[in-house]
Amino acid sequence: MTTVSPELDERFRTAAAASGLLDAAFDVLSDTPVGRLLVGVTDHGVCRIHFDPDPERELESLARQFGPRVLRAAKPVERVKSQLDEYFAGKRRGFEIDWDVRGLPTYNQRVLSKLAQVEYGSTTTYGALAALTGNPRAARAVGTVMNRNPIPIVLPCHRVVGANGKLTGYAGGLDRKELLLRLEGAIL
Amino acid sequence: MIPPFEIFYDVHREEVLRYLNSRLGGQRAEDAFQETFLRALRAYDRLEHAEHLRAWILTIASRIAIDDVRRSRPTDELAEDAIWHEDARPAFEELAPLTDGLPPKERAAVVLRYGYGLGYDEIGGALETSEAAARQAASAGVRRLRKEHA
């Protein structure tokens, strides 16, 4: 009886990542203050952060978007992982990583690039973000873009709140939104 | 849709390693394991459908095992006590080195059929040809071997 040992498995995954053949690599961070996170990266940067991942579904979504060669590999995800660790420990205020939103509609890309400029510890509103992207009346559309943000935390949609100051919604659940804002000192 | 490589790898890795262990054993099997899946990864985005993935990965593994065996021992050493009867299915251990001299398609068909017990439909899929053509390739290979080893 032979089984693939963890060493052999790791060896293959490392070689596969080093070969440059992967369309996307991912890893699951099992122990963060916001629970399990699936993190996906491509050659262009981080492309996915998912709360409470159902890996099989997430992998299929990555495969549809980037190509079928999707494999778990620690190495390509290392940089994102360590920056997330620092962020959760309160030791990092901004992420120095590229992100990959190539597959998204241009409007979403535009909104997300404005979102990326909302600073640590501050909040903005859907309407204000809509105004920054050229149409102050598009608050609802901005809300939809936030809801479909493929890279939460790194692209800080948790910093966008309702005009009345209420947290309103979060794809990862309001508890997480509150936790992240508390961590950043944006709310008490 | 072609499954994400992670799923494909997860489904087939144990069988591929068992197979390579039976052919090569030890460190050589582990090297061949890595080579098998890297080779599959290289071709994976060009697959047109998700059928016959098992036959496909076993074909890759068997080619790598055959090359490894060929590199490591003289070819005629094993030919001597191989016996070819109509219904005899030689153990794969004896079969694979013997088939080195066959044209690639016949060799793959013979190895998959008699060494690994795959159906002709699966072999056809692996070789990107029809079931009938796979059957024909296997029997042509066996005829050729009979002639060579008579």
Coordinates of C-alpha atoms in Angstrom, one line a residue:
Chain A
M1 CA 0.0 0.0 0.0
T2 CA 1.5 3.3 -1.1
T3 CA 0.1 6.7 -0.7
V4 CA 1.3 10.0 -1.8
S5 CA 3.4 11.4 1.1
P6 CA 3.0 15.0 2.2
E7 CA 6.6 15.5 1.1
L8 CA 6.1 14.1 -2.4
D9 CA 2.8 16.1 -2.7
E10 CA 4.6 19.3 -1.6
R11 CA 7.5 18.7 -4.0
F12 CA 5.1 18.4 -6.9
R13 CA 3.2 21.5 -6.0
T14 CA 6.4 23.5 -5.6
A15 CA 7.7 22.3 -8.9
A16 CA 4.4 23.0 -10.6
A17 CA 4.4 26.6 -9.3
A18 CA 8.0 27.1 -10.3
S19 CA 7.3 25.8 -13.8
G20 CA 5.2 28.9 -14.5
L21 CA 2.5 26.7 -16.0
L22 CA -0.3 27.6 -13.5
D23 CA -3.2 29.8 -14.5
A24 CA -3.8 30.4 -10.8
A25 CA -2.5 29.2 -7.5
F26 CA -4.4 29.2 -4.3
D27 CA -4.0 28.4 -0.6
V28 CA -6.4 28.3 2.3
L29 CA -5.5 30.3 5.4
S30 CA -7.3 28.4 8.1
D31 CA -6.7 30.5 11.1
T32 CA -7.4 34.3 10.7
P33 CA -9.5 36.6 12.9
V34 CA -12.2 36.5 10.1
G35 CA -12.1 32.7 9.8
R36 CA -10.9 30.6 6.9
L37 CA -9.8 32.5 3.8
L38 CA -9.1 31.1 0.4
V39 CA -6.5 33.3 -1.4
G40 CA -5.9 33.0 -5.1
V41 CA -3.1 34.6 -7.1
T42 CA -2.1 34.8 -10.8
D43 CA 1.1 36.1 -12.4
H44 CA -0.6 39.5 -12.3
G45 CA -1.2 39.5 -8.6
V46 CA -3.8 38.5 -6.0
C47 CA -7.1 37.7 -7.8
R48 CA -9.3 36.2 -5.1
I49 CA -10.0 36.3 -1.4
H50 CA -12.9 34.3 -0.3
F51 CA -14.5 34.0 3.2
D52 CA -15.8 30.6 4.3
P53 CA -14.6 29.0 1.1
D54 CA -16.2 26.0 -0.5
P55 CA -12.9 25.1 -2.2
E56 CA -14.5 23.0 -5.0
R57 CA -16.8 25.9 -6.1
E58 CA -14.1 28.5 -5.8
L59 CA -11.7 26.4 -7.8
E60 CA -14.2 26.1 -10.6
S61 CA -14.8 29.8 -10.5
L62 CA -11.0 30.4 -10.7
A63 CA -10.7 27.9 -13.6
R64 CA -13.5 29.5 -15.5
Q65 CA -12.0 32.9 -15.2
F66 CA -8.3 32.2 -15.6
G67 CA -7.9 28.8 -17.1
P68 CA -8.1 25.2 -15.8
R69 CA -4.5 24.9 -14.4
V70 CA -5.5 25.8 -10.9
L71 CA -3.5 24.2 -8.1
R72 CA -2.9 24.7 -4.4
A73 CA 0.6 25.9 -3.9
A74 CA 2.0 27.8 -0.8
K75 CA 4.8 29.6 -2.5
P76 CA 3.0 31.9 -4.9
V77 CA 0.5 32.9 -2.1
E78 CA 3.2 33.5 0.6
R79 CA 3.6 37.2 0.0
V80 CA -0.2 37.9 0.3
K81 CA -0.4 35.6 3.3
S82 CA 2.3 37.3 5.3
Q83 CA 0.9 40.8 4.5
L84 CA -2.5 39.6 5.6
D85 CA -1.0 38.2 8.8
E86 CA 0.6 41.6 9.5
Y87 CA -2.6 43.4 8.8
F88 CA -4.6 41.2 11.2
A89 CA -1.9 41.8 13.8
G90 CA -2.4 45.5 13.4
K91 CA 1.1 45.9 12.0
R92 CA 0.2 46.8 8.5
R93 CA -1.9 49.7 7.1
G94 CA -1.6 49.1 3.4
F95 CA -0.9 46.2 1.1
E96 CA 2.0 46.2 -1.3
I97 CA 0.8 43.7 -3.7
D98 CA -0.6 43.9 -7.2
W99 CA -4.1 42.7 -7.9
D100 CA -5.6 41.1 -10.8
V101 CA -9.1 42.2 -11.8
R102 CA -8.7 41.7 -15.5
G103 CA -11.8 39.6 -15.9
L104 CA -14.2 42.2 -14.5
P105 CA -16.2 44.8 -16.4
T106 CA -14.4 48.1 -16.9
Y107 CA -16.9 49.9 -14.7
N108 CA -16.1 47.5 -11.8
Q109 CA -12.4 48.0 -12.4
R110 CA -12.8 51.7 -12.2
V111 CA -14.8 51.7 -9.0
L112 CA -12.3 49.2 -7.4
S113 CA -9.3 51.3 -8.3
K114 CA -11.0 54.3 -6.5
L115 CA -11.9 52.0 -3.6
A116 CA -8.2 51.0 -3.3
Q117 CA -7.4 54.7 -2.4
V118 CA -9.7 54.7 0.6
E119 CA -7.3 54.8 3.5
Y120 CA -6.8 52.5 6.4
G121 CA -8.9 53.5 9.4
S122 CA -11.2 55.7 7.4
T123 CA -14.6 55.1 5.9
T124 CA -16.4 56.5 2.9
T125 CA -20.0 56.1 1.5
Y126 CA -21.4 54.4 -1.6
G127 CA -22.5 57.8 -2.9
A128 CA -19.1 59.4 -2.3
L129 CA -17.4 56.6 -4.1
A130 CA -19.9 56.9 -6.9
A131 CA -19.1 60.6 -7.2
L132 CA -15.4 59.8 -7.5
T133 CA -16.1 57.4 -10.4
G134 CA -18.0 60.2 -12.2
N135 CA -21.7 59.6 -11.4
P136 CA -22.9 60.6 -7.9
R137 CA -26.2 58.9 -8.5
A138 CA -24.7 55.5 -9.0
A139 CA -24.6 54.6 -5.3
R140 CA -26.6 51.5 -5.9
A141 CA -24.3 50.3 -8.7
V142 CA -21.3 50.9 -6.5
G143 CA -23.0 48.8 -3.9
T144 CA -23.3 46.0 -6.4
V145 CA -19.6 46.3 -7.3
M146 CA -18.7 46.1 -3.6
N147 CA -20.9 43.1 -3.1
R148 CA -19.0 41.3 -6.0
N149 CA -15.5 42.5 -5.0
P150 CA -13.3 39.5 -5.7
I151 CA -10.5 40.6 -3.4
P152 CA -12.1 41.9 -0.1
I153 CA -9.7 43.2 2.7
V154 CA -7.0 44.0 0.1
L155 CA -9.5 46.1 -1.8
P156 CA -11.2 47.5 1.3
C157 CA -14.9 47.4 0.6
H158 CA -15.4 47.1 4.3
R159 CA -14.6 50.8 4.5
V160 CA -17.7 51.7 2.5
V161 CA -20.7 52.5 4.6
G162 CA -24.2 53.9 4.1
A163 CA -24.9 57.6 4.0
N164 CA -26.4 57.5 7.5
G165 CA -23.2 55.9 8.8
K166 CA -24.7 52.4 9.1
L167 CA -22.6 49.6 8.1
T168 CA -25.3 48.3 5.7
G169 CA -24.0 45.2 3.9
Y170 CA -20.9 43.0 3.4
A171 CA -20.5 40.0 1.3
G172 CA -18.6 38.3 4.1
G173 CA -21.3 39.2 6.7
L174 CA -21.7 42.3 8.8
D175 CA -19.8 40.8 11.8
R176 CA -16.7 40.7 9.7
K177 CA -17.1 44.2 8.4
E178 CA -17.4 45.4 11.9
L179 CA -14.4 43.4 13.1
L180 CA -12.2 44.8 10.3
L181 CA -13.3 48.4 11.0
R182 CA -12.7 47.9 14.7
L183 CA -9.3 46.5 14.0
E184 CA -8.5 49.6 12.0
G185 CA -9.8 51.9 14.7
A186 CA -12.4 53.3 12.3
I187 CA -15.2 52.5 14.8
L188 CA -15.0 52.0 18.5
Chain B
M1 CA -15.7 21.6 -18.7
I2 CA -12.2 20.4 -17.8
P3 CA -12.0 20.1 -14.0
P4 CA -9.6 22.4 -12.2
F5 CA -6.2 20.7 -12.2
E6 CA -6.3 20.5 -8.4
I7 CA -9.4 18.2 -8.6
F8 CA -7.9 16.1 -11.4
Y9 CA -4.6 15.7 -9.4
D10 CA -6.5 14.8 -6.3
V11 CA -8.6 12.2 -8.0
H12 CA -5.7 10.4 -9.8
R13 CA -2.6 10.9 -7.8
E14 CA -2.9 7.7 -5.6
E15 CA -3.5 5.5 -8.5
V16 CA -0.7 7.0 -10.5
L17 CA 1.8 6.5 -7.6
R18 CA 0.7 2.9 -7.1
Y19 CA 1.1 2.2 -10.7
L20 CA 4.6 3.8 -10.9
N21 CA 5.6 2.0 -7.7
S22 CA 4.7 -1.3 -9.2
R23 CA 6.7 -0.4 -12.3
L24 CA 9.7 1.4 -10.8
G25 CA 9.6 1.6 -7.0
G26 CA 11.2 3.9 -4.5
Q27 CA 12.8 7.2 -5.5
R28 CA 12.4 6.5 -9.2
A29 CA 8.7 6.1 -8.8
E30 CA 8.6 9.5 -7.0
D31 CA 10.6 11.2 -9.7
A32 CA 8.3 9.7 -12.3
F33 CA 5.3 10.8 -10.3
Q34 CA 6.4 14.4 -10.4
E35 CA 7.3 14.2 -14.1
T36 CA 3.9 12.6 -14.9
F37 CA 1.9 15.4 -13.4
L38 CA 4.1 18.1 -14.7
R39 CA 3.8 16.7 -18.2
A40 CA 0.0 16.6 -17.7
L41 CA 0.0 20.1 -16.5
R42 CA 1.9 21.2 -19.6
A43 CA -0.8 19.8 -21.9
Y44 CA -3.8 20.4 -19.6
D45 CA -5.1 23.6 -21.1
R46 CA -5.2 22.1 -24.6
L47 CA -7.5 19.2 -23.6
E48 CA -10.7 19.5 -25.5
H49 CA -13.0 17.5 -23.2
A50 CA -12.9 15.9 -19.7
E51 CA -13.5 12.3 -20.8
H52 CA -10.9 9.6 -20.4
L53 CA -8.7 11.6 -18.0
R54 CA -7.8 8.5 -16.1
A55 CA -6.7 6.7 -19.3
W56 CA -4.8 9.9 -20.3
I57 CA -2.8 10.3 -17.1
L58 CA -2.1 6.5 -17.0
T59 CA -0.8 6.7 -20.5
I60 CA 1.5 9.5 -19.6
A61 CA 2.7 7.6 -16.5
S62 CA 3.3 4.5 -18.6
R63 CA 5.3 6.3 -21.2
I64 CA 7.5 7.8 -18.5
A65 CA 7.9 4.5 -16.8
I66 CA 8.8 2.8 -20.0
D67 CA 11.4 5.5 -20.8
D68 CA 12.8 5.0 -17.3
V69 CA 13.0 1.3 -17.6
R70 CA 14.6 1.5 -21.0
R71 CA 17.3 3.9 -19.7
S72 CA 18.1 1.6 -16.8
R73 CA 18.4 -1.9 -18.3
P74 CA 19.3 -3.6 -21.5
T75 CA 16.3 -4.3 -23.7
D76 CA 16.8 -8.0 -24.5
E77 CA 17.3 -9.2 -21.0
L78 CA 13.6 -9.4 -20.3
A79 CA 12.5 -10.7 -23.7
E80 CA 13.6 -14.2 -23.0
D81 CA 11.0 -15.7 -20.8
A82 CA 8.0 -13.8 -22.1
I83 CA 5.4 -16.1 -23.4
W84 CA 2.8 -15.0 -25.9
H85 CA -0.4 -17.1 -26.1
E86 CA -3.7 -16.1 -27.6
D87 CA -5.3 -15.5 -24.2
A88 CA -2.3 -15.0 -22.0
R89 CA -2.2 -11.6 -20.4
P90 CA 1.4 -11.1 -19.4
A91 CA 2.1 -9.3 -16.2
F92 CA 2.7 -5.7 -16.8
E93 CA 6.1 -5.9 -15.3
E94 CA 7.2 -8.2 -18.2
L95 CA 5.1 -6.4 -20.8
A96 CA 6.2 -2.9 -20.7
P97 CA 9.9 -3.3 -21.5
L98 CA 9.0 -5.8 -24.2
T99 CA 6.9 -3.2 -26.0
D100 CA 9.6 -0.7 -26.4
G101 CA 10.1 -1.5 -30.0
L102 CA 6.5 -0.9 -31.0
P103 CA 5.3 2.2 -32.8
P104 CA 4.1 4.6 -30.1
K105 CA 0.4 4.2 -30.6
E106 CA 0.5 0.4 -30.7
R107 CA 2.8 0.4 -27.6
A108 CA 0.4 2.6 -25.6
A109 CA -2.6 0.5 -26.7
V110 CA -1.0 -2.8 -25.7
V111 CA 0.3 -1.5 -22.4
L112 CA -3.1 0.1 -21.4
R113 CA -5.1 -3.0 -22.6
Y114 CA -3.0 -5.8 -21.2
G115 CA -1.0 -4.2 -18.6
Y116 CA -3.6 -2.0 -17.1
G117 CA -6.9 -3.6 -18.2
L118 CA -8.5 -0.5 -19.6
G119 CA -11.4 -0.8 -22.1
Y120 CA -10.9 0.0 -25.7
D121 CA -13.2 3.0 -25.3
E122 CA -10.9 4.5 -22.6
I123 CA -7.8 3.7 -24.7
G124 CA -9.4 5.3 -27.7
G125 CA -10.0 8.4 -25.6
A126 CA -6.5 8.5 -24.3
L127 CA -5.0 8.1 -27.7
E128 CA -7.5 10.6 -29.3
T129 CA -8.8 8.0 -31.7
S130 CA -11.8 5.7 -32.0
E131 CA -12.6 2.6 -30.0
A132 CA -12.2 0.5 -33.1
A133 CA -8.8 2.1 -34.0
A134 CA -7.6 1.5 -30.4
R135 CA -8.6 -2.2 -30.7
Q136 CA -6.8 -2.4 -34.0
A137 CA -3.7 -0.8 -32.6
A138 CA -3.6 -3.2 -29.7
S139 CA -4.0 -6.3 -31.9
A140 CA -1.5 -5.0 -34.4
G141 CA 0.9 -4.5 -31.5
V142 CA 0.4 -8.0 -30.2
R143 CA 0.9 -9.5 -33.7
R144 CA 4.1 -7.6 -34.1
L145 CA 5.3 -8.8 -30.7
R146 CA 4.5 -12.4 -31.5
K147 CA 6.5 -12.1 -34.6
E148 CA 9.5 -10.5 -32.9
H149 CA 9.5 -12.8 -29.9
A150 CA 8.5 -16.1 -31.7

